[in-house]
Each structure stands twice: as structure tokens, then as C-alpha cells.
mmCIF file of N, CA and C in Angstrom:
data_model
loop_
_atom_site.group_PDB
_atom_site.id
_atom_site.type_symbol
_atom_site.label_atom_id
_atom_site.label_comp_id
_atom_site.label_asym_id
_atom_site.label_seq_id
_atom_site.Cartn_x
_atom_site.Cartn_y
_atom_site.Cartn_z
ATOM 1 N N UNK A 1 166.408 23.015 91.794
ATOM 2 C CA UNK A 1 167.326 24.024 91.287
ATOM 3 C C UNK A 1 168.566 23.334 90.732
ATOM 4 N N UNK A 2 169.531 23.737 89.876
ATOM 5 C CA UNK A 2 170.411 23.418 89.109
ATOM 6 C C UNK A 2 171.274 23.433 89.651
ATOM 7 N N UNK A 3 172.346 23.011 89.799
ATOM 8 C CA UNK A 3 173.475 23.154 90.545
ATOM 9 C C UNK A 3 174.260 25.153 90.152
ATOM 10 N N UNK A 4 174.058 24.922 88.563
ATOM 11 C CA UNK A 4 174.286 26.447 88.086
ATOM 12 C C UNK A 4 173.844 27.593 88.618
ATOM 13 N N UNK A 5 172.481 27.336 89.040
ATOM 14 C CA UNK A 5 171.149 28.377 89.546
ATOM 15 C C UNK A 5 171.467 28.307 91.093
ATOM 16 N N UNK A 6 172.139 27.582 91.943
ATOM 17 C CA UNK A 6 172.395 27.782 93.095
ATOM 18 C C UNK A 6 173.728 28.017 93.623
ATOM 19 N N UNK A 7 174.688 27.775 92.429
ATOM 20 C CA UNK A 7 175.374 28.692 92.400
ATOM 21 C C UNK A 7 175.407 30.030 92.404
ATOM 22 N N UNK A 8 175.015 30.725 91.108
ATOM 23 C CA UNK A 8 174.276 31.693 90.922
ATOM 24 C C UNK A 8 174.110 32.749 92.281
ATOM 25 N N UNK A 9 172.945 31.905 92.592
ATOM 26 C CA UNK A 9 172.277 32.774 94.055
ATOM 27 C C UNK A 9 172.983 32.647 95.079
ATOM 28 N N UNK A 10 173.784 32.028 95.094
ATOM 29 C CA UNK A 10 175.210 31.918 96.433
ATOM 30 C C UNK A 10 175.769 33.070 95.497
ATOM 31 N N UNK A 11 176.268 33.041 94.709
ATOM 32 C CA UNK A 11 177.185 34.843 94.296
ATOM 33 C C UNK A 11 176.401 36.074 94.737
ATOM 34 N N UNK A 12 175.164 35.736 94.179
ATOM 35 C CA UNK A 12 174.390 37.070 94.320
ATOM 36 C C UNK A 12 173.012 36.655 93.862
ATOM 37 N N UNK A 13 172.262 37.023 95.087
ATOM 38 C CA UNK A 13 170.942 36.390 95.002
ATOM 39 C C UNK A 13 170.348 38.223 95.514
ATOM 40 N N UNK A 14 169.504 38.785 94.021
ATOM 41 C CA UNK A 14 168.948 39.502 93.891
ATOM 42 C C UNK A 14 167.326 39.772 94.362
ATOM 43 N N UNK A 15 166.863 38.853 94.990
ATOM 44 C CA UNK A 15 165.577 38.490 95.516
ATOM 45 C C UNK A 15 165.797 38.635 97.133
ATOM 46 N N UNK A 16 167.121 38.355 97.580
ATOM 47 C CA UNK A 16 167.248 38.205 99.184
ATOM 48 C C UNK A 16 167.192 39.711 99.034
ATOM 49 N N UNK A 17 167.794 40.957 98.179
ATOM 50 C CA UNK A 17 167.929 42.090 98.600
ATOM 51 C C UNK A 17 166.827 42.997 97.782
ATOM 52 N N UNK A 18 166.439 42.423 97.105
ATOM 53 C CA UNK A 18 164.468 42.987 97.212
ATOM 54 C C UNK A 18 163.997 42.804 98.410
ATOM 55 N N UNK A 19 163.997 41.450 99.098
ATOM 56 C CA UNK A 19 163.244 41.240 100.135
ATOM 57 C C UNK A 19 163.436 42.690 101.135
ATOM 58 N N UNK A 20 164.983 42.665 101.270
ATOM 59 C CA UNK A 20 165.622 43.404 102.583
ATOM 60 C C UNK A 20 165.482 44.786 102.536
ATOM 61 N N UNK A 21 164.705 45.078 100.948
ATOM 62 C CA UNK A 21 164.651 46.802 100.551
ATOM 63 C C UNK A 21 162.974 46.920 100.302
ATOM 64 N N UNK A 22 162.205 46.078 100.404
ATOM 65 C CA UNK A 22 160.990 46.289 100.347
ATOM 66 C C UNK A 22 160.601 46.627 98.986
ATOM 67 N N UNK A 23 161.593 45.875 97.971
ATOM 68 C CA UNK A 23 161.198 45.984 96.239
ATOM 69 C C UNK A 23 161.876 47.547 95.972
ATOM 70 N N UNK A 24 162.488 48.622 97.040
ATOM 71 C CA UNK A 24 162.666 49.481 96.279
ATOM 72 C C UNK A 24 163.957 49.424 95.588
ATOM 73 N N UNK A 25 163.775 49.815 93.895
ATOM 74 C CA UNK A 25 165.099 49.455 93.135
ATOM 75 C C UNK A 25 166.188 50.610 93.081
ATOM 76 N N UNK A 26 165.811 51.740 93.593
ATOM 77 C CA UNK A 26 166.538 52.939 93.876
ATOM 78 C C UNK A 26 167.677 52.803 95.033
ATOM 79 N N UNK A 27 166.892 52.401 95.754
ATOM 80 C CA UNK A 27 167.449 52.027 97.064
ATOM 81 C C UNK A 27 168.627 50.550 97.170
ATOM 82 N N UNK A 28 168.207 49.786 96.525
ATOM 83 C CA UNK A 28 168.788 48.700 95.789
ATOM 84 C C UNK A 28 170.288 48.744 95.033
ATOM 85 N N UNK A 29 169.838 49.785 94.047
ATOM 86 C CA UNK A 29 171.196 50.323 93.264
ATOM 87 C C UNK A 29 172.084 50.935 94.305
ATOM 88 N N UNK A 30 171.786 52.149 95.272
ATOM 89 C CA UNK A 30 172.341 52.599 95.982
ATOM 90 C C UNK A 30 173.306 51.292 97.178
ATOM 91 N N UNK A 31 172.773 50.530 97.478
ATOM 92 C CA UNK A 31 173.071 49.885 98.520
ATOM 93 C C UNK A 31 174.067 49.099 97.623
ATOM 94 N N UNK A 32 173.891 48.294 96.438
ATOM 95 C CA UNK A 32 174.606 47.406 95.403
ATOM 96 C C UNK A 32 176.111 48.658 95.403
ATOM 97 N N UNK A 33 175.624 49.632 95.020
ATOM 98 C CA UNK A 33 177.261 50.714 95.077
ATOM 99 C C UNK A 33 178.010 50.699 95.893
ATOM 100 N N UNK A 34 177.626 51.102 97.211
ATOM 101 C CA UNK A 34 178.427 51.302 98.522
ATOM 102 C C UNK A 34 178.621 50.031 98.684
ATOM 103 N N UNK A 35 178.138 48.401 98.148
ATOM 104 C CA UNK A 35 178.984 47.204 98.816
ATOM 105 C C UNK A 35 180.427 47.729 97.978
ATOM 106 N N UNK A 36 180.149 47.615 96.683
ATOM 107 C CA UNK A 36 181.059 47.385 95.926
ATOM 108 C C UNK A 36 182.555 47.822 96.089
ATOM 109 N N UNK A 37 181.838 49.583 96.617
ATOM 110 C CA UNK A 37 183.186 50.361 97.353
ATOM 111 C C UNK A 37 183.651 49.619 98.729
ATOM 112 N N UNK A 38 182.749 49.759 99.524
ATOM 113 C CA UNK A 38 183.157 49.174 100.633
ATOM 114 C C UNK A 38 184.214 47.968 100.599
ATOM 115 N N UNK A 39 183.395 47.026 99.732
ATOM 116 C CA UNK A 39 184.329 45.531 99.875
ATOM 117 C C UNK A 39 185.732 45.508 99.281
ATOM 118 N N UNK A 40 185.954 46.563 98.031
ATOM 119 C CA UNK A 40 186.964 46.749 97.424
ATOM 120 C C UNK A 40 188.041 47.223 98.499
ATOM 121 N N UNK A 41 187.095 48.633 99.307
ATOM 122 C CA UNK A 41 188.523 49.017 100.266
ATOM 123 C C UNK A 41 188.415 47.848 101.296
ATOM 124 N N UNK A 42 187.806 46.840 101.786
ATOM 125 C CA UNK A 42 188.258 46.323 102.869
ATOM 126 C C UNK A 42 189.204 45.425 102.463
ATOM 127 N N UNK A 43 188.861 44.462 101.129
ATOM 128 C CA UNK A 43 189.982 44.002 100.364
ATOM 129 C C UNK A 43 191.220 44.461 100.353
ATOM 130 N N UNK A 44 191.264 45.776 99.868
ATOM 131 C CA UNK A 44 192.598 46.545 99.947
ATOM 132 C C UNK A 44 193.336 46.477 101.621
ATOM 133 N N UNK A 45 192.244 46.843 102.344
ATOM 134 C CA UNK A 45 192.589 46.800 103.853
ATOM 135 C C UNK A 45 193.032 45.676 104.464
ATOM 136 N N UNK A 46 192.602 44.620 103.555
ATOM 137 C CA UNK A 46 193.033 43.144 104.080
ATOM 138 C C UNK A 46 194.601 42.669 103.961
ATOM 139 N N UNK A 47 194.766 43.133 102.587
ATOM 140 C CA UNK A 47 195.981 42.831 102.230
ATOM 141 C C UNK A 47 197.456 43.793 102.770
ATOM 142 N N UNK A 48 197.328 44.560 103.362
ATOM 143 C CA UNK A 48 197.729 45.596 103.909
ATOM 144 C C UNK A 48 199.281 44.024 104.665
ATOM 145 N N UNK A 49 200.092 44.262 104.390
ATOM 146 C CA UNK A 49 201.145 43.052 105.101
ATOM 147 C C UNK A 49 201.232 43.641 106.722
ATOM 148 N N UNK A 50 201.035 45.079 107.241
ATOM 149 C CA UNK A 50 201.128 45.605 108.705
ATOM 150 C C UNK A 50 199.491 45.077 109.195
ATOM 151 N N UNK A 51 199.025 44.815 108.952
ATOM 152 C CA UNK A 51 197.499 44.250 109.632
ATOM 153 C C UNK A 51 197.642 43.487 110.406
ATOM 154 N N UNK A 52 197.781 43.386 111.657
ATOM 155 C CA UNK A 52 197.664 42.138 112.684
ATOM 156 C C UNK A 52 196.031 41.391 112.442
ATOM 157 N N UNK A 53 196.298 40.026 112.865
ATOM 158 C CA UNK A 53 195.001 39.241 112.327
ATOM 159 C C UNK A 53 194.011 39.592 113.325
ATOM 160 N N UNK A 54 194.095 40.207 114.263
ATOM 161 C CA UNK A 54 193.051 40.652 114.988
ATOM 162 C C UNK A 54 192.133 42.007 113.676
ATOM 163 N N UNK A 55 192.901 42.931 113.403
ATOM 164 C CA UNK A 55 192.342 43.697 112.968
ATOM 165 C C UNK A 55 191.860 43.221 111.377
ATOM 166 N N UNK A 56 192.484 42.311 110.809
ATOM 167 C CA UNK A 56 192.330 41.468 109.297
ATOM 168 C C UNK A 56 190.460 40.831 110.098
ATOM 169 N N UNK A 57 190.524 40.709 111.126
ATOM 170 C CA UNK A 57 189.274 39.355 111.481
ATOM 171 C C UNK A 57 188.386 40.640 111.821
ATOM 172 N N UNK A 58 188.445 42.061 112.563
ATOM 173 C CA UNK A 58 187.680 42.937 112.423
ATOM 174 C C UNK A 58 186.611 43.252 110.958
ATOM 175 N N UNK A 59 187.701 43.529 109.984
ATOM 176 C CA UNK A 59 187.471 43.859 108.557
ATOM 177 C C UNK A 59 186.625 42.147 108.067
ATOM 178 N N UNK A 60 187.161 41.593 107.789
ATOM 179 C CA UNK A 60 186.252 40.178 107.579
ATOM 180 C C UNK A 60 184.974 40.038 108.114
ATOM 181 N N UNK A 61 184.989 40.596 109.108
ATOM 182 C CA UNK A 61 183.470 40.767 109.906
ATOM 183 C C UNK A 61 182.611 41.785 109.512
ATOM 184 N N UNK A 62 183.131 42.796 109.287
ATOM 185 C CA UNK A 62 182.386 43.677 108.459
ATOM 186 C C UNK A 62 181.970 43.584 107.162
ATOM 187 N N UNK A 63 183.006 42.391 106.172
ATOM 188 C CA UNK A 63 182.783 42.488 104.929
ATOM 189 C C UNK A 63 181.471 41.374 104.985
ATOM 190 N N UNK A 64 181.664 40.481 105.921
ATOM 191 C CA UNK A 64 180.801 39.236 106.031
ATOM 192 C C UNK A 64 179.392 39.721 106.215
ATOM 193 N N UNK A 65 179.123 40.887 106.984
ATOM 194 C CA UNK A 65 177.880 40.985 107.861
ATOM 195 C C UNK A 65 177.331 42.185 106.068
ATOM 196 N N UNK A 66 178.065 42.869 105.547
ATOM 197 C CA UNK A 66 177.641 43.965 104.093
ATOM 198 C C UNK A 66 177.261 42.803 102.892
ATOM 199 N N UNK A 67 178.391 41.523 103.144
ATOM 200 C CA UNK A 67 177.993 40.688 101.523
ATOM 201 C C UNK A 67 176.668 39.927 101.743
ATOM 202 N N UNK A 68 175.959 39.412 103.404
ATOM 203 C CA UNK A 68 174.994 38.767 103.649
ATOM 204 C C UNK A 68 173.890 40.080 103.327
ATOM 205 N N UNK A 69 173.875 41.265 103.993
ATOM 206 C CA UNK A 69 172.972 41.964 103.964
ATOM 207 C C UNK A 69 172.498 42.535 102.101
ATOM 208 N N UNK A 70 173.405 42.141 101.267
ATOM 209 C CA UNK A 70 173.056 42.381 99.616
ATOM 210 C C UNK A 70 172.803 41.157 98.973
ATOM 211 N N UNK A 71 172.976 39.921 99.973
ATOM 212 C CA UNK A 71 172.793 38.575 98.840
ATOM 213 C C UNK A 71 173.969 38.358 98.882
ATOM 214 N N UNK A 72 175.451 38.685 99.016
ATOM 215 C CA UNK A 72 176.458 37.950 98.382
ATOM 216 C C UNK A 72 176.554 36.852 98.941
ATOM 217 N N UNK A 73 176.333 35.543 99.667
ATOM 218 C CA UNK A 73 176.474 34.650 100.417
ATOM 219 C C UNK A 73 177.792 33.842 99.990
ATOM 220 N N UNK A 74 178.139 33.853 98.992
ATOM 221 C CA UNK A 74 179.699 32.913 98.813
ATOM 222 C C UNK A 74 180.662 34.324 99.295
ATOM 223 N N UNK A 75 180.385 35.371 98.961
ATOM 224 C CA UNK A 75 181.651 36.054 99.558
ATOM 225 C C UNK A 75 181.442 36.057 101.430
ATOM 226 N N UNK A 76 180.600 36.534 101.859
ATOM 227 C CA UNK A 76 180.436 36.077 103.037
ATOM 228 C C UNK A 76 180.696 35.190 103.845
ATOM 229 N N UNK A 77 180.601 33.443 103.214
ATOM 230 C CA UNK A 77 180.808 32.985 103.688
ATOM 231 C C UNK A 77 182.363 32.345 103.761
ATOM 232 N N UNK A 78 183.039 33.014 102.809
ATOM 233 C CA UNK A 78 184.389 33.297 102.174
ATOM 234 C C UNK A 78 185.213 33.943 103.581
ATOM 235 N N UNK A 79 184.574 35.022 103.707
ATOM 236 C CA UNK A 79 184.821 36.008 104.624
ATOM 237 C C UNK A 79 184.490 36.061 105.623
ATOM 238 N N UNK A 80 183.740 35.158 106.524
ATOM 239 C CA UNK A 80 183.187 34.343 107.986
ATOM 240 C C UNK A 80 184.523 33.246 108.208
ATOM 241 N N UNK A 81 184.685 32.350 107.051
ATOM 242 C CA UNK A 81 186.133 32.038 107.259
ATOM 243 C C UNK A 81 187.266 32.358 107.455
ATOM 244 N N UNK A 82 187.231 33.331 107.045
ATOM 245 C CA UNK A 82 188.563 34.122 106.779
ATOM 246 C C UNK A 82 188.583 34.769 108.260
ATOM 247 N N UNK A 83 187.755 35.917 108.863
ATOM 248 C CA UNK A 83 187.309 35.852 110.536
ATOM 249 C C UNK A 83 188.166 34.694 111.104
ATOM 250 N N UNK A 84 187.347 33.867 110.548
ATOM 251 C CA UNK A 84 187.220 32.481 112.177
ATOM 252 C C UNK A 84 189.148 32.194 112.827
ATOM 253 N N UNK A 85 189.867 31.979 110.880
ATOM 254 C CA UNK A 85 190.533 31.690 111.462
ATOM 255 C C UNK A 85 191.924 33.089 111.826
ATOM 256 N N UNK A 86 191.562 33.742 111.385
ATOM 257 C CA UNK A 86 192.510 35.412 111.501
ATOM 258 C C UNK A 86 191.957 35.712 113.408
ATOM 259 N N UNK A 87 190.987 35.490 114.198
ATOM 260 C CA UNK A 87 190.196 35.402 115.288
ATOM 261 C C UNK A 87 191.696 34.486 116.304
ATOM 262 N N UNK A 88 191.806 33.101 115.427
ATOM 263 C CA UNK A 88 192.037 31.949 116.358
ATOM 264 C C UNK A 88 193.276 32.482 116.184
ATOM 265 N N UNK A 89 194.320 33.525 115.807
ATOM 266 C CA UNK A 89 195.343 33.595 115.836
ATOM 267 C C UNK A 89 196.534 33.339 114.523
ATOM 268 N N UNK A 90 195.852 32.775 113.353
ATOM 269 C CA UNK A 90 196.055 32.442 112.514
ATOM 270 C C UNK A 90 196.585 33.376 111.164
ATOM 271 N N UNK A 91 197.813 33.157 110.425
ATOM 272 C CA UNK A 91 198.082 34.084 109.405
ATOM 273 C C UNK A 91 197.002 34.271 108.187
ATOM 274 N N UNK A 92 196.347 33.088 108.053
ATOM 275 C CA UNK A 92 195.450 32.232 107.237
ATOM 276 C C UNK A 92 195.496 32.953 105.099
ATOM 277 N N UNK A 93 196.564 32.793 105.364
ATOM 278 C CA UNK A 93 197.196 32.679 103.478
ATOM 279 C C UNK A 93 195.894 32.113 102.699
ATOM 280 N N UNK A 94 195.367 31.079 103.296
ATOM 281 C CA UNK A 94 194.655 30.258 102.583
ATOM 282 C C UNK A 94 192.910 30.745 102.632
ATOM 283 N N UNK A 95 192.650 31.615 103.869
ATOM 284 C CA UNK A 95 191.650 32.250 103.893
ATOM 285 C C UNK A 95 191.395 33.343 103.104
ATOM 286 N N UNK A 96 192.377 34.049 103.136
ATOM 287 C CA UNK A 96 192.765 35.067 102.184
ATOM 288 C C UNK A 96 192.535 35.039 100.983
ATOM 289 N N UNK A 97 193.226 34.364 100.491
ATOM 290 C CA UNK A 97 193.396 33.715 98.916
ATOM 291 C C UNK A 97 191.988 33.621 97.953
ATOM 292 N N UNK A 98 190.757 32.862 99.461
ATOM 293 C CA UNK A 98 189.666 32.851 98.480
ATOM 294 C C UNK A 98 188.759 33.878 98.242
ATOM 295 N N UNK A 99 189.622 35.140 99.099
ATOM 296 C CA UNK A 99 188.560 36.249 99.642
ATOM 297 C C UNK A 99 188.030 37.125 98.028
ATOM 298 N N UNK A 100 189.535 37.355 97.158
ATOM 299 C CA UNK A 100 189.606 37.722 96.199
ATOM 300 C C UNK A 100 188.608 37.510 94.797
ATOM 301 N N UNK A 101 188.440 36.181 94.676
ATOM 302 C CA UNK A 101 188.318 35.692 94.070
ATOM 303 C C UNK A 101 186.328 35.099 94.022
ATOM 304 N N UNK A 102 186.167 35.265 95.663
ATOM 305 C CA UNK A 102 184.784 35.424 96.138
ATOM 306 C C UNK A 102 184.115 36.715 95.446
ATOM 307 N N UNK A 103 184.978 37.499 95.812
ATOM 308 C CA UNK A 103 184.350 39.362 95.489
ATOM 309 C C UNK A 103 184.237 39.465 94.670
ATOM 310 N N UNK A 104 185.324 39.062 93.492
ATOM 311 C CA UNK A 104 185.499 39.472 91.697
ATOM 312 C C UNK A 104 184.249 38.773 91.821
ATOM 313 N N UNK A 105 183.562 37.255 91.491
ATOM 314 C CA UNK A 105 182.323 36.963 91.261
ATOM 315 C C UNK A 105 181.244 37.598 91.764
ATOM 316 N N UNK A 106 181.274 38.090 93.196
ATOM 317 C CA UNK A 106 180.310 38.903 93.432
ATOM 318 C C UNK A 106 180.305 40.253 92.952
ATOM 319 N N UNK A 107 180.985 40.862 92.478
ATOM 320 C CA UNK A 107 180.721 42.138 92.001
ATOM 321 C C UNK A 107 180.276 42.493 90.680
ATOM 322 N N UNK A 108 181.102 41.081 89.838
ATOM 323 C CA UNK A 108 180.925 40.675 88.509
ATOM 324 C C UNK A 108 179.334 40.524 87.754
ATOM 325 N N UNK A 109 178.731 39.615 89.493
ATOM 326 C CA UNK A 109 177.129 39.267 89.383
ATOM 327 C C UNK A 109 176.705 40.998 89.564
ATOM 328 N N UNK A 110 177.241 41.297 90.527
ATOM 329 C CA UNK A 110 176.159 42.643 90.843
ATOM 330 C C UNK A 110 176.133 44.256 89.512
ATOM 331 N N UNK A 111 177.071 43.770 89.220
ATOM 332 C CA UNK A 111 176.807 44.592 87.721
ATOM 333 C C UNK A 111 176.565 44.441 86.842
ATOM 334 N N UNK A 112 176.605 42.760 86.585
ATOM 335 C CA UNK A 112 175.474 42.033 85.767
ATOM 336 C C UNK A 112 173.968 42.430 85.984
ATOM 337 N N UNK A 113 173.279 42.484 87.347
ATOM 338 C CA UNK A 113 172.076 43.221 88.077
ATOM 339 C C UNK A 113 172.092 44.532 87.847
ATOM 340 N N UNK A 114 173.086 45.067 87.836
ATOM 341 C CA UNK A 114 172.605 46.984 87.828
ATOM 342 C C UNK A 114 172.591 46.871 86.090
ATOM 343 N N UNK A 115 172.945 46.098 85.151
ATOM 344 C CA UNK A 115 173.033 46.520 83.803
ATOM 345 C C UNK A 115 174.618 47.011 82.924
ATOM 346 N N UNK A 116 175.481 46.805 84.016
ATOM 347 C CA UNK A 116 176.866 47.397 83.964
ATOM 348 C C UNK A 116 177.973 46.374 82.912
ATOM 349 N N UNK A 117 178.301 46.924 82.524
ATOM 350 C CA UNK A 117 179.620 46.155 81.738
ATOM 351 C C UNK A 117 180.358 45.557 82.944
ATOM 352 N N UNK A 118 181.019 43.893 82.410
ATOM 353 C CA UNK A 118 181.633 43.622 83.520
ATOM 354 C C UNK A 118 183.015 44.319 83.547
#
């Protein structure tokens, strides 16, 4: 594989979430929607400046366990970081930072997949 092509499938690997839907593409689209909302408000929820990092590492956990279950694996694993260190007590600016920037590519890919204008 290409370094491009495994990139790629670290944004959004459309085959892990065939696998996880049993090929159905109805079901697929549906599930691709509700990440999109979801991750947007937890994003929003992240940045929230009253969030104690306990509850920032709640939301990270949720976004982590929705971007693995559609393929997103770079936002996930974006957002497993972002957990670990919001968990250990941490303000983590720097966890944060890449959370953004994980999602725009993953969402970017996933409406590339549904057929959507980016």
C-alpha cells in the first residue's frame, strides 16, 4: 500500500464500515450522518472553556469509540489521545488542537463516500 492509500484508510476506511453493516449501504449512509452530527457537537462540547478535563476525557471517549466504529481511525486515535491525557489531569491544548483538524479530514473523506460536496 502507498503511503497515500494508508493514509487514506486511516481518515476513513469505507470497507471497515461495510464490514460492521453487513454491506448494507442504507444503513451505512445513516450511520456516516449521525457520526458527522455527533462528532461536530462533541467538538463543540469540547471546546466549551467551563469543561473540566474529566468531562472533556468523557466526550473524547465517546468520540473515539463512534470514529472507530465508522472507519475514522486517525480521528480516533486523535481522540484516544486527547482522553489519555484530559484522564491524567491534564489541560492538554495540544491534544485538542489535533482533534479539529482530525474531524475536518474525516468528514471531508466521508462526504467524499456519500457523494457530497466537500
Amino acid at each position: 500500500m502507498t503511503e497515500e492509500i494508508v493514509r487514506s484508510v486511516k481518515t476513513f476506511d469505507p470497507h471497515h464500515l461495510a464490514s460492521q453493516t453487513g454491506g448494507d449501504t442504507a444503513l451505512q449512509r445513516e450511520l456516516l450522518i449521525l457520526f458527522a452530527d455527533q462528532s461536530t457537537a462533541i467538538l463543540s462540547a469540547l471546546d466549551d472553556p467551563a469543561a473540566t478535563p474529566l468531562a472533556r476525557a468523557d466526550l473524547a471517549h465517546k468520540l473515539t469509540g463512534s470514529a472507530r466504529a465508522v472507519g475514522a481511525f486517525a480521528l480516533a486515535e486523535a481522540a484516544a489521545a486527547a482522553e489519555a491525557e484530559w484522564r491524567a489531569g491534564a489541560a492538554a491544548p495540544d491534544a485538542f488542537a489535533r482533534l479539529p483538524g482530525a474531524s475536518e479530514a474525516a468528514l471531508a473523506a466521508i462526504r467524499r463516500h456519500l457523494g457530497e460536496r466537500p
